[in-house]
XYZ file of C-alpha atoms in Angstrom:
572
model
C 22.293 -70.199 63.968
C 18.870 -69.106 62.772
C 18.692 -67.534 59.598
C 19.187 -63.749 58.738
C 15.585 -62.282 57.983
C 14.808 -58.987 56.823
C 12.568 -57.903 59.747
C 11.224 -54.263 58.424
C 10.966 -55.427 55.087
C 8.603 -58.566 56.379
C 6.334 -55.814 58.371
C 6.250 -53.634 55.626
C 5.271 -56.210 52.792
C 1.479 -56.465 54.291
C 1.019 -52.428 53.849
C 2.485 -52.030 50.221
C -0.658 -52.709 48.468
C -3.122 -50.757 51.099
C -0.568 -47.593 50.248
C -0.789 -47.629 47.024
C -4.333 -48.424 46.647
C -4.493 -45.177 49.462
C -2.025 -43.134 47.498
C -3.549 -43.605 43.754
C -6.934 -42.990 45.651
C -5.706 -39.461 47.159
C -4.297 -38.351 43.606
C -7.215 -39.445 41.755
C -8.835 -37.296 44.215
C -6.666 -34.591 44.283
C -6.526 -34.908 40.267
C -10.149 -34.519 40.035
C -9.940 -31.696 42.347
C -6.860 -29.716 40.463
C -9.000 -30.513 37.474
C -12.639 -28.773 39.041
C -10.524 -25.538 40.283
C -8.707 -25.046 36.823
C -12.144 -25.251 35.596
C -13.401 -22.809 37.430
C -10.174 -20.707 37.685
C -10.318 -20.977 33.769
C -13.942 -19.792 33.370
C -12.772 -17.032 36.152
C -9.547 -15.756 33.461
C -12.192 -15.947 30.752
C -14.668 -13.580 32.221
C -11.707 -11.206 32.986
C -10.615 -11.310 29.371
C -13.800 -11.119 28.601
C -14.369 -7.309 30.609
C -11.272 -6.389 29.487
C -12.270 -6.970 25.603
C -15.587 -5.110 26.602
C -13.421 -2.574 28.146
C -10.697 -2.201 25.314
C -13.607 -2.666 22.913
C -15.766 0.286 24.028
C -12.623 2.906 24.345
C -11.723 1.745 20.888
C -15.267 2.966 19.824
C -14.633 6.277 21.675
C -11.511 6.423 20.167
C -12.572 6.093 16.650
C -15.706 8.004 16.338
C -13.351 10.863 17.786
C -11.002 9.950 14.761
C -14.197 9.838 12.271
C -15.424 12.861 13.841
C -12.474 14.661 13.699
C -11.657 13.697 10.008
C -14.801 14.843 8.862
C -14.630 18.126 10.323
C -10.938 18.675 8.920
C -12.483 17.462 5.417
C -15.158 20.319 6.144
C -12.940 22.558 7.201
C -10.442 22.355 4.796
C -11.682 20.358 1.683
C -8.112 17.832 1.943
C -8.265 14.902 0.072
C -5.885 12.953 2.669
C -8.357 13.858 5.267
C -11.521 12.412 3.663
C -9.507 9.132 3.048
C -8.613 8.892 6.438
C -12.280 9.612 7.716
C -13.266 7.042 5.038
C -11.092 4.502 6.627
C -11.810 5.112 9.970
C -15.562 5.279 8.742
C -15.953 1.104 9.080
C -13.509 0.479 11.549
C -15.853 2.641 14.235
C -19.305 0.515 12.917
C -17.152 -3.098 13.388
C -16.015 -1.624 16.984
C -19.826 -0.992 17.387
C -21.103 -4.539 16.256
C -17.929 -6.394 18.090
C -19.211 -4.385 21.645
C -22.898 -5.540 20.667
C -21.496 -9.235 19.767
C -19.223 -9.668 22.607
C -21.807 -8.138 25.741
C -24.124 -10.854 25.205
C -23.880 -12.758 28.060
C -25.184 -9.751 30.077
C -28.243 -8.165 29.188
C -27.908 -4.672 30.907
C -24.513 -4.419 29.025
C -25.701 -5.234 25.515
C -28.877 -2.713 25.901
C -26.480 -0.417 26.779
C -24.373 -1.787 23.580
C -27.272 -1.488 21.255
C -27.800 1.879 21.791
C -24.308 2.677 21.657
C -24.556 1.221 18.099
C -27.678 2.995 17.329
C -26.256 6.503 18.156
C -22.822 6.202 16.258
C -25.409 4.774 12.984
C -26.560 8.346 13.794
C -23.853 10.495 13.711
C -21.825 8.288 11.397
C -25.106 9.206 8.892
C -25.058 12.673 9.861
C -21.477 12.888 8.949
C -21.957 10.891 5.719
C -24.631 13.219 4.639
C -22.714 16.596 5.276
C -19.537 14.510 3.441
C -22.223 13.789 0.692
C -23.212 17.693 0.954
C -19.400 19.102 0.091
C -18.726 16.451 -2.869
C -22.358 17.992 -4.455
C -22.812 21.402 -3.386
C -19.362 22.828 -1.955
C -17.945 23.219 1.364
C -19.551 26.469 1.940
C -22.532 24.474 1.957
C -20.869 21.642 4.141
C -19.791 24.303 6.517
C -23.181 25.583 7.359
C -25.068 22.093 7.394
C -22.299 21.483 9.633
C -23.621 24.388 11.594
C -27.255 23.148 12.463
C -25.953 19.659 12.806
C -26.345 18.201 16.072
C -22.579 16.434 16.358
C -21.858 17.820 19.807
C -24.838 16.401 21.262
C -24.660 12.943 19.706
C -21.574 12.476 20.724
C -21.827 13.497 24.289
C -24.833 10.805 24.704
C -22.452 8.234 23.200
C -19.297 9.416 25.852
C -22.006 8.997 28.409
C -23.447 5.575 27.124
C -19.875 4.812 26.829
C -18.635 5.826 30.672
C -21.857 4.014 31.809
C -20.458 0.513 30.092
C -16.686 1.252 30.859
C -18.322 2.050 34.323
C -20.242 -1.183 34.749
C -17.466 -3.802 33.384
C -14.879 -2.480 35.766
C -17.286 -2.979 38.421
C -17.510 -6.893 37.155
C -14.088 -6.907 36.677
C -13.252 -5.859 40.400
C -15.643 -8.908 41.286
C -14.469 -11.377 38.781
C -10.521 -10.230 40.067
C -11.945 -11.077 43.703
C -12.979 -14.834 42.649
C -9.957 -15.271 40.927
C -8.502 -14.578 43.726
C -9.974 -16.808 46.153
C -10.173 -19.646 43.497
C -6.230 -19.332 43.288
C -6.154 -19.616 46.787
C -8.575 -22.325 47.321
C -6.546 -24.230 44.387
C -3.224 -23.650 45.749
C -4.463 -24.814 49.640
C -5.791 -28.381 47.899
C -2.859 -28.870 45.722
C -0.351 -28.597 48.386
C -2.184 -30.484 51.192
C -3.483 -33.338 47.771
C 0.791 -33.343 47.185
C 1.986 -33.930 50.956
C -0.272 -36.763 51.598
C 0.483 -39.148 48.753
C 4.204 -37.799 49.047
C 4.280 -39.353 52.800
C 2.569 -42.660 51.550
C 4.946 -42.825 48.376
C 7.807 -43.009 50.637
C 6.952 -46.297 51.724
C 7.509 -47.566 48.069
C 10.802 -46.580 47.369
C 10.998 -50.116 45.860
C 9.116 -48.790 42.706
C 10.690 -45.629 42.268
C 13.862 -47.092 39.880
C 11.490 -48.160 37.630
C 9.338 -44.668 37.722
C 13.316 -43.007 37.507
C 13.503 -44.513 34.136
C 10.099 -44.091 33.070
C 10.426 -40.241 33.866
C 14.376 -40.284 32.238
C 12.250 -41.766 28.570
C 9.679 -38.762 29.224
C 12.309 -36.082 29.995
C 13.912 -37.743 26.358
C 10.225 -36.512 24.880
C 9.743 -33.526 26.549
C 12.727 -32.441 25.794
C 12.032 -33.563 21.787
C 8.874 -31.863 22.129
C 10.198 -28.206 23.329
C 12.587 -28.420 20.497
C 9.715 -28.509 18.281
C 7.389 -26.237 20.039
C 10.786 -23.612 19.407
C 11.128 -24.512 16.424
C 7.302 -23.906 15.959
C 7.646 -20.852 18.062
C 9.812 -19.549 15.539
C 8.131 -20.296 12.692
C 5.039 -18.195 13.737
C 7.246 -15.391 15.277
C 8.572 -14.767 11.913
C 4.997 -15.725 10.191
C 4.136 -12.731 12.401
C 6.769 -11.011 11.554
C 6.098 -11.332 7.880
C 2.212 -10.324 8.489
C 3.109 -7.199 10.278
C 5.851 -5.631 7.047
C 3.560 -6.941 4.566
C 0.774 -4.778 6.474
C 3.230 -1.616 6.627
C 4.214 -2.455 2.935
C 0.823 -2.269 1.940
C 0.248 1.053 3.646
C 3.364 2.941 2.196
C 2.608 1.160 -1.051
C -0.728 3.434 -0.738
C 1.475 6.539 -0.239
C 3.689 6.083 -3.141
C 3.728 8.774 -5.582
C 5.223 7.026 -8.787
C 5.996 3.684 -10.007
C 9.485 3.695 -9.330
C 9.305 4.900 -5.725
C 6.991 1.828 -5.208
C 8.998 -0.576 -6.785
C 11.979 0.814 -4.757
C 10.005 0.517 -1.406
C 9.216 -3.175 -2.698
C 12.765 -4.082 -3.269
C 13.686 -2.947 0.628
C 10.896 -5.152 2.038
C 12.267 -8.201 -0.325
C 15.229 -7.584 0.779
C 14.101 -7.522 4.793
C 11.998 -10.403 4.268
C 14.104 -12.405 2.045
C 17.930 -11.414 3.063
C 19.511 -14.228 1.117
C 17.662 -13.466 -1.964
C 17.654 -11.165 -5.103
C 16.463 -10.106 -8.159
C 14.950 -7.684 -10.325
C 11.025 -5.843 -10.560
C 9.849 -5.604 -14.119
C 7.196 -3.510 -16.086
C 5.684 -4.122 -19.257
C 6.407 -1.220 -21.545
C 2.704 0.295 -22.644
C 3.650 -1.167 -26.597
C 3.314 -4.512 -24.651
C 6.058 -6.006 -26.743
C 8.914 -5.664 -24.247
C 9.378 -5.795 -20.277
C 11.959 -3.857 -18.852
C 13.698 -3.917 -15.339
C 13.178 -1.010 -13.342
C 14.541 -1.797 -9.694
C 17.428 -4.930 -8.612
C 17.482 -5.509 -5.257
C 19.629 -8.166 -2.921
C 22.233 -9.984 -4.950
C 21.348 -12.522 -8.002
C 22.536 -15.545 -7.571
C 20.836 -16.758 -10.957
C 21.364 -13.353 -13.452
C 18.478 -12.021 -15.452
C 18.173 -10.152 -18.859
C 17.242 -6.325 -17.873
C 15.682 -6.333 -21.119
C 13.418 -8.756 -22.849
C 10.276 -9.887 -24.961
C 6.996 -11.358 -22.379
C 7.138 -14.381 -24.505
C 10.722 -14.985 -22.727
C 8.892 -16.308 -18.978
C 6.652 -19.022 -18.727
C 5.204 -16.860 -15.494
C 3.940 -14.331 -17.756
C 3.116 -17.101 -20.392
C 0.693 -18.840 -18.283
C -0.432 -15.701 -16.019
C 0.877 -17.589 -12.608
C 3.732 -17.531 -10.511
C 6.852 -20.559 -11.763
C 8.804 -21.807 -10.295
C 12.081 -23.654 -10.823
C 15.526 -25.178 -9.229
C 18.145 -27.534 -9.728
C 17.742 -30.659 -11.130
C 15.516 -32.339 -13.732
C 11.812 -31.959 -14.565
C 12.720 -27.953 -14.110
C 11.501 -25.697 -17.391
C 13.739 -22.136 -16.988
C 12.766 -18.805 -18.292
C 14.973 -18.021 -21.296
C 15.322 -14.475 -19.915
C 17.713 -16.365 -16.749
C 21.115 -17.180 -17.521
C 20.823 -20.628 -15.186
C 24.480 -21.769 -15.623
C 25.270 -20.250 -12.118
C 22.408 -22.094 -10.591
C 23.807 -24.068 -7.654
C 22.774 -27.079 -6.374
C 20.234 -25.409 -3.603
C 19.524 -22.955 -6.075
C 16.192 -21.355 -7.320
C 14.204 -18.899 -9.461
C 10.708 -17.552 -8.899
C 8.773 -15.684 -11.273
C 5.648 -14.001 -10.288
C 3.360 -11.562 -12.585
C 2.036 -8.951 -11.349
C -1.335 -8.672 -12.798
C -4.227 -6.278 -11.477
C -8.130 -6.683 -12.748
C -6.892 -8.915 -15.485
C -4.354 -6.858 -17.066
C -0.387 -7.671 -17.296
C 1.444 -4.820 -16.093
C 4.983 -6.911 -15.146
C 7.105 -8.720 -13.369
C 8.846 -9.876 -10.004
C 11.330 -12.119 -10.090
C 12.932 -13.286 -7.404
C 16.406 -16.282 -6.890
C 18.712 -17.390 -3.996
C 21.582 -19.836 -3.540
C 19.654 -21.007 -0.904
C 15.912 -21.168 0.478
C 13.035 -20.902 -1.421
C 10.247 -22.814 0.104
C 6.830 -22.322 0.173
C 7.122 -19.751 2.899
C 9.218 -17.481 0.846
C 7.228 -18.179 -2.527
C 4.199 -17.179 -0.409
C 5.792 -13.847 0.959
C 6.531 -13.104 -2.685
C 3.270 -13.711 -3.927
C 1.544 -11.449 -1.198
C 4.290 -8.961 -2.342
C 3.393 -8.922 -5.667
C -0.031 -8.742 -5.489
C -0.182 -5.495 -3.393
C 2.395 -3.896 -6.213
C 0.109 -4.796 -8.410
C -2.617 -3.464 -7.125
C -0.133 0.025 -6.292
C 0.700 -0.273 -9.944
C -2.895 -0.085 -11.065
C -3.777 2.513 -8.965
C -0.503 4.588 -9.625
C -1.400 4.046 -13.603
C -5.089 5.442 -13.224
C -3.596 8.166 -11.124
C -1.212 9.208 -13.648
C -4.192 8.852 -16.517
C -6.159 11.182 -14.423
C -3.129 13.787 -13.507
C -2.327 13.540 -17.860
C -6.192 14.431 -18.499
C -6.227 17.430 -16.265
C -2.812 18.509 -17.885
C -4.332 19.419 -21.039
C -5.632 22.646 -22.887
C -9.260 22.028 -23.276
C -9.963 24.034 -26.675
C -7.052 22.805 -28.499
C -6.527 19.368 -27.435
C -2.729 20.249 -26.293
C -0.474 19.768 -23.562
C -0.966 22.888 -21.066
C 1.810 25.176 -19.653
C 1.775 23.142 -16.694
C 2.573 20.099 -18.277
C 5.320 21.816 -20.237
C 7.231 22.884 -17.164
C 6.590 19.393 -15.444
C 8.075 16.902 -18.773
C 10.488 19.674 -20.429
C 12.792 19.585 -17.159
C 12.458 15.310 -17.452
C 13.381 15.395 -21.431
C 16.283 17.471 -20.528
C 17.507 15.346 -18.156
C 17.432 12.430 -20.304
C 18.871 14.362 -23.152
C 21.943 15.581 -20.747
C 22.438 11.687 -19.762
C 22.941 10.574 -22.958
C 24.533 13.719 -24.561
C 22.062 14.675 -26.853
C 20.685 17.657 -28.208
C 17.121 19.506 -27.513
C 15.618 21.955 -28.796
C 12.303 24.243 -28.318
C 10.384 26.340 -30.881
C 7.906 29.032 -29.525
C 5.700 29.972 -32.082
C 3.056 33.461 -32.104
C 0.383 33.735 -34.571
C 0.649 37.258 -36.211
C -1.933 39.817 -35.362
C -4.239 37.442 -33.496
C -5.741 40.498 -31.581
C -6.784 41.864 -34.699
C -8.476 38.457 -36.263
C -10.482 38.619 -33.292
C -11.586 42.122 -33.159
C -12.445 41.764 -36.493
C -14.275 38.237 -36.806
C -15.217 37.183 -33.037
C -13.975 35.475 -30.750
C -15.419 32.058 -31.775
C -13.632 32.616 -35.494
C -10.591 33.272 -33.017
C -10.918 29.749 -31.469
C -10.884 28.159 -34.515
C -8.173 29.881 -35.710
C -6.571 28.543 -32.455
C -7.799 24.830 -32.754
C -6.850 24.508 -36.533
C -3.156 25.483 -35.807
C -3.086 22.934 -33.160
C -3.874 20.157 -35.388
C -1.379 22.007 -38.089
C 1.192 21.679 -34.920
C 0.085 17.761 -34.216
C 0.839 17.015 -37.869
C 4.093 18.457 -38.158
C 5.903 17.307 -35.307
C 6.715 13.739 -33.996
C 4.999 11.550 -31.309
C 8.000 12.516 -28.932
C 7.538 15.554 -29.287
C 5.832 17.772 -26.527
C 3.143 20.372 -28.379
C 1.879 23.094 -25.321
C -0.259 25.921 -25.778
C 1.297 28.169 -23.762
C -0.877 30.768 -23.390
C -3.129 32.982 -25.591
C -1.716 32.734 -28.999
C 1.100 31.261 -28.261
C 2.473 27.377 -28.609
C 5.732 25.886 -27.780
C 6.888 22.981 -29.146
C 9.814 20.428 -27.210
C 11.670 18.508 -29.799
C 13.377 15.998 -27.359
C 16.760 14.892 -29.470
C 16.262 17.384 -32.418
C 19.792 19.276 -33.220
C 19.227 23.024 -34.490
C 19.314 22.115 -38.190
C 16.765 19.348 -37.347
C 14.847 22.264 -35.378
C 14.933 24.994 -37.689
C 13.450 22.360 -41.108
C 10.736 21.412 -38.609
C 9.931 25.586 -37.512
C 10.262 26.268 -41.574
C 7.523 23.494 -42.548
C 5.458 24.570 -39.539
C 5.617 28.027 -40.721
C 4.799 27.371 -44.292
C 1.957 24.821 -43.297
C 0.121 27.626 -41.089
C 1.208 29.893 -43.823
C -1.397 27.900 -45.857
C -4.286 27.564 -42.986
C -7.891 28.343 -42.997
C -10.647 28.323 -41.429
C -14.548 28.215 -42.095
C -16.357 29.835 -39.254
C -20.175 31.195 -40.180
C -20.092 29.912 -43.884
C -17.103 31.884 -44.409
C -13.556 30.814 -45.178
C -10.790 32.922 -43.067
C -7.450 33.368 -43.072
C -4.951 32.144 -44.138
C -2.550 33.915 -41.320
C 0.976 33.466 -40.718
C 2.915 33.175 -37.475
C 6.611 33.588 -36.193
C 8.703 30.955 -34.485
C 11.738 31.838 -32.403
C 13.869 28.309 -31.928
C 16.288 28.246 -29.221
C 18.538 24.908 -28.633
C 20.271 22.789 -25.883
C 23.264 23.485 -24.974
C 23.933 26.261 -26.996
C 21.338 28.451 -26.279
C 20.890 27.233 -22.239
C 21.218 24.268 -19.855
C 17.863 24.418 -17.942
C 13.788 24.694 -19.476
C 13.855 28.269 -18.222
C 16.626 29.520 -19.852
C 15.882 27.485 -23.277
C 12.625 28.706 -23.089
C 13.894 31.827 -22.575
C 15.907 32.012 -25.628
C 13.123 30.669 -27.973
C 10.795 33.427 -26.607
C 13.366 35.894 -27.765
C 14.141 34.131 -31.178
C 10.442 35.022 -31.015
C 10.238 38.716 -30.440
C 13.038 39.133 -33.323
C 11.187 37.504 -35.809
C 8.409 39.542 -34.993
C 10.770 42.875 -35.077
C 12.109 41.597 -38.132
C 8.528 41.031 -40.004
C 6.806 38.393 -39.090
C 5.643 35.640 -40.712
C 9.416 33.997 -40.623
C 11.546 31.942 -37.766
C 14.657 32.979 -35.652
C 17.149 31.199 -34.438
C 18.330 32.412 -30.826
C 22.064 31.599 -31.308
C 21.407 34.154 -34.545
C 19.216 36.436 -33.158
C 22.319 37.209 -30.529
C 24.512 37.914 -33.062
């Protein structure tokens, strides 16, 4: 019997290596191919991205010189502080949009003349609008206002719509074009992929033989790939929440601008710590203006590691060496003495940051979890810290600023408005803590008369010397006001009625004794009367204690002058 032989296989043998030879051939072709047309399909999606960034570019320029336009005119118009900051941060964004359409049309001449004198005309009317700005800060609005008049705005900015419509006009006619060879590359690509695929697919067939070995090849690179995606989600991740991060830090920074007070901004930062950093907690700190103690003013999240509300800057090595430390479990770690680290876990940590604006300390953030704290989250809390310091500076010169236009201008004293604004704060205080306070008005006797009879100038003296008289008889906490005229009012924050009557008797007795030299010539001494009206006795609101003293007042005067009354007496 002749042997068994494996006819097709024997035919077959001759044509393996011509097939493959053939079939690595038509891929490398069809490789080289695939790689030409996502060349060219590439450049293709790049010159659409590109029009479109022209595009999007060139409405954003329209779109903020309206906003800069329309700012300045408001500011103009209405002399609002909130407006000129807006136009002033608008102002820059319009000249980059104007540099970025110049920068980004160079690759077609027509388009960046057009570009240029885009730029050129909003250099204009940004300078025309800077100069009527520059008008109202040094001559007024009225002035603004009729500058404004002869200014030719309208016009300027009807040749830059019209610049603007020509470019917007031209790129969507090369983006129609560049759409079209997209188009056709796509097709082009997708024609010589599929025919490049079908013919090595046929000639592949014939080498089934191969294809167990290839199976385990591809089953190690599906292992990879499949490694790889894990860390490209993982990666993903990672810069979603980077991302994330950027975007509340930005909106931070922006209501950190609108903040009113310190503690509204350190109350806004503990909500974004506690977004950004659920798992953590802690405490913000500020440096009391003696610069001897630093004192907690916001907690936020929940402290895994406690900290004192209360304690000297010498207490944190952050503060000690002016940079954020760090510290966690196990050795080599130096701890703040202000933590209490005994609940430290093992995963635990403590982050202290300062928060330190144009070289000054103004506090603290500290921040702990049971768990986290890499450099991620130290990062986050850095960024944090330095735009509440920055908030705090700013919040600190705006409060110097608001104190300096609160006072009288002859007498050095607190003004009426400043009364009314810390009187209802003391109180406040004083009703937390059940303690008294009490007020003093005080009138200088026939003040209408001193002035008729030696000037006004003798009568400002007379004014200013009594203020100092009132400066050196009362305590720093106390709140001295002129409140008007010839009258002063003096808050004596924890002061009982006793306490508040020796203090109205020495300030009596000291003015009793007060001259003045005005033209070579000694005046006075005059006397004044003091009406003194207490918390709670005598009224539970700055109004009504007020009130009281200024009737205290009038009965001294009906009784004499030159003496003080108590309220809770002068109603019996």
């Amino acid at each position: 019997m002749p042997p068994v032989t494996s006819a097709p296989s024997s035919r077959l043998r001759p044509y393996r290596m011509p097939a493959f030879i053939l079939s690595v051939v038509l891929l490398i072709c069809v490789g080289v191919a695939m790689v030409l047309s996502i060349r060219s399909f590439t450049r293709s999606t790049d010159l659409v991205e590109h029009s479109y960034q022209v595009i999007n570019t060139a409405e954003a320029i329209r779109s903020s010189a309206r906003s800069t336009e329309s700012d300045a005119r408001g500011y103009r118009l209405s002399g609002r502080d909130q407006l000129l900051a807006e136009y002033l941060a608008t102002f820059p964004a319009t000249r980059k949009a104007t540099s970025q359409l110049v920068v980004i049309t160079r690759d077609d001449p027509a388009q960046q003349t057009r570009a240029l004198e885009v730029e050129t005309l909003v250099e204009k009317r940004l300078a025309e609008l800077q100069r009527l700005i520059d008008i109202q800060r040094d001559q007024g609005i009225a002035e603004a206002q009729r500058e404004g008049l002869d200014s030719p705005g309208f016009g300027q900015m009807q040749q830059i719509n019209l610049l603007i419509d020509t470019v917007l006009t031209q790129e969507h006619h090369l983006l129609r074009e560049r759409r079209q060879t997209m188009a056709t590359l796509a097709a082009v690509t997708i024609a010589g992929v599929v025919a490049g695929i079908l013919l090595p697919l046929v000639l592949l067939g014939l080498l089934l033989g191969g294809l167990t070995r290839e199976n385990r090849r591809s089953l190690k690179l599906e292992r990879e790939a499949r490694s790889t995606m894990r860390e490209l989600a993982i990666s993903l991740e990672q810069r979603s929440r980077l991302s994330e991060q950027r975007r509340v830090l930005g909106a931070y920074a922006g209501i950190l601008q609108s903040c009113e007070n310190l503690n509204e901004a350190l109350n806004v930062t503990a909500e974004v710590i506690a977004q950004m950093l659920p798992t953590a907690g802690g405490r913000c700190y500020v440096l009391r203006s003696s610069l001897n103690q630093v004192e907690a003013l916001s907690r936020f999240g929940t402290e895994t590691v406690p900290s004192d509300s209360v304690w000297a800057p010498s207490a944190c090595w952050g503060l000690r060496r002016g940079q954020p430390h760090r510290s966690g479990h196990g050795p080599g770690n130096v701890y703040c003495s202000h933590l209490h680290i005994e609940d430290l876990g093992e995963n635990g940590w403590t982050l202290c940051v300062p928060l330190m604006a144009q070289g000054v300390s103004l506090g603290l953030l500290h921040v702990n979890g049971a768990t986290g704290g890499s450099s991620e989250d130290v990062q986050v809390v850095e960024a944090i810290a330095e735009q509440l310091s920055l908030a705090m500076i700013n919040l600190q010169l705006r409060e110097s600023l608001r104190v300096q236009s609160l006072r009288d201008p002859l007498t050095g004293l607190y003004n009426r408005r400043y009364l009314e604004e810390n009187t209802q704060r003391e109180l406040q205080r004083c009703q937390r803590r059940g303690l008294p306070l009490s007020v003093i008005m005080l009138d200088i006797d026939h003040f209408k008369r001193f002035n008729d009879e030696h000037g006004h100038a003798a009568g400002d003296a007379l004014l200013t010397a009594i203020a100092q008289t009132l400066q050196t008889h009362t305590r720093d906490e106390d709140i001295v006001c002129r409140y008007g005229g010839e009258e002063f009012t003096v808050v004596m924050p924890e002061a009982s009625s006793e306490d508040a009557q020796r203090r109205a008797e020495e300030i009596r007795s000291a003015i009793a004794t007060t001259t003045v030299v005005h033209l070579r010539k000694t005046l006075g001494p005059n006397t004044a009367s003091l009406g003194v009206a207490t918390y709670p006795f005598d009224g539970s609101t700055p109004a009504e204690l007020i009130g009281s003293a200024d009737t205290a007042l009038y009965r001294a005067k009906a009784e004499g002058r030159n003496r003080f009354v108590v309220h809770q007496l002068a109603r019996a």
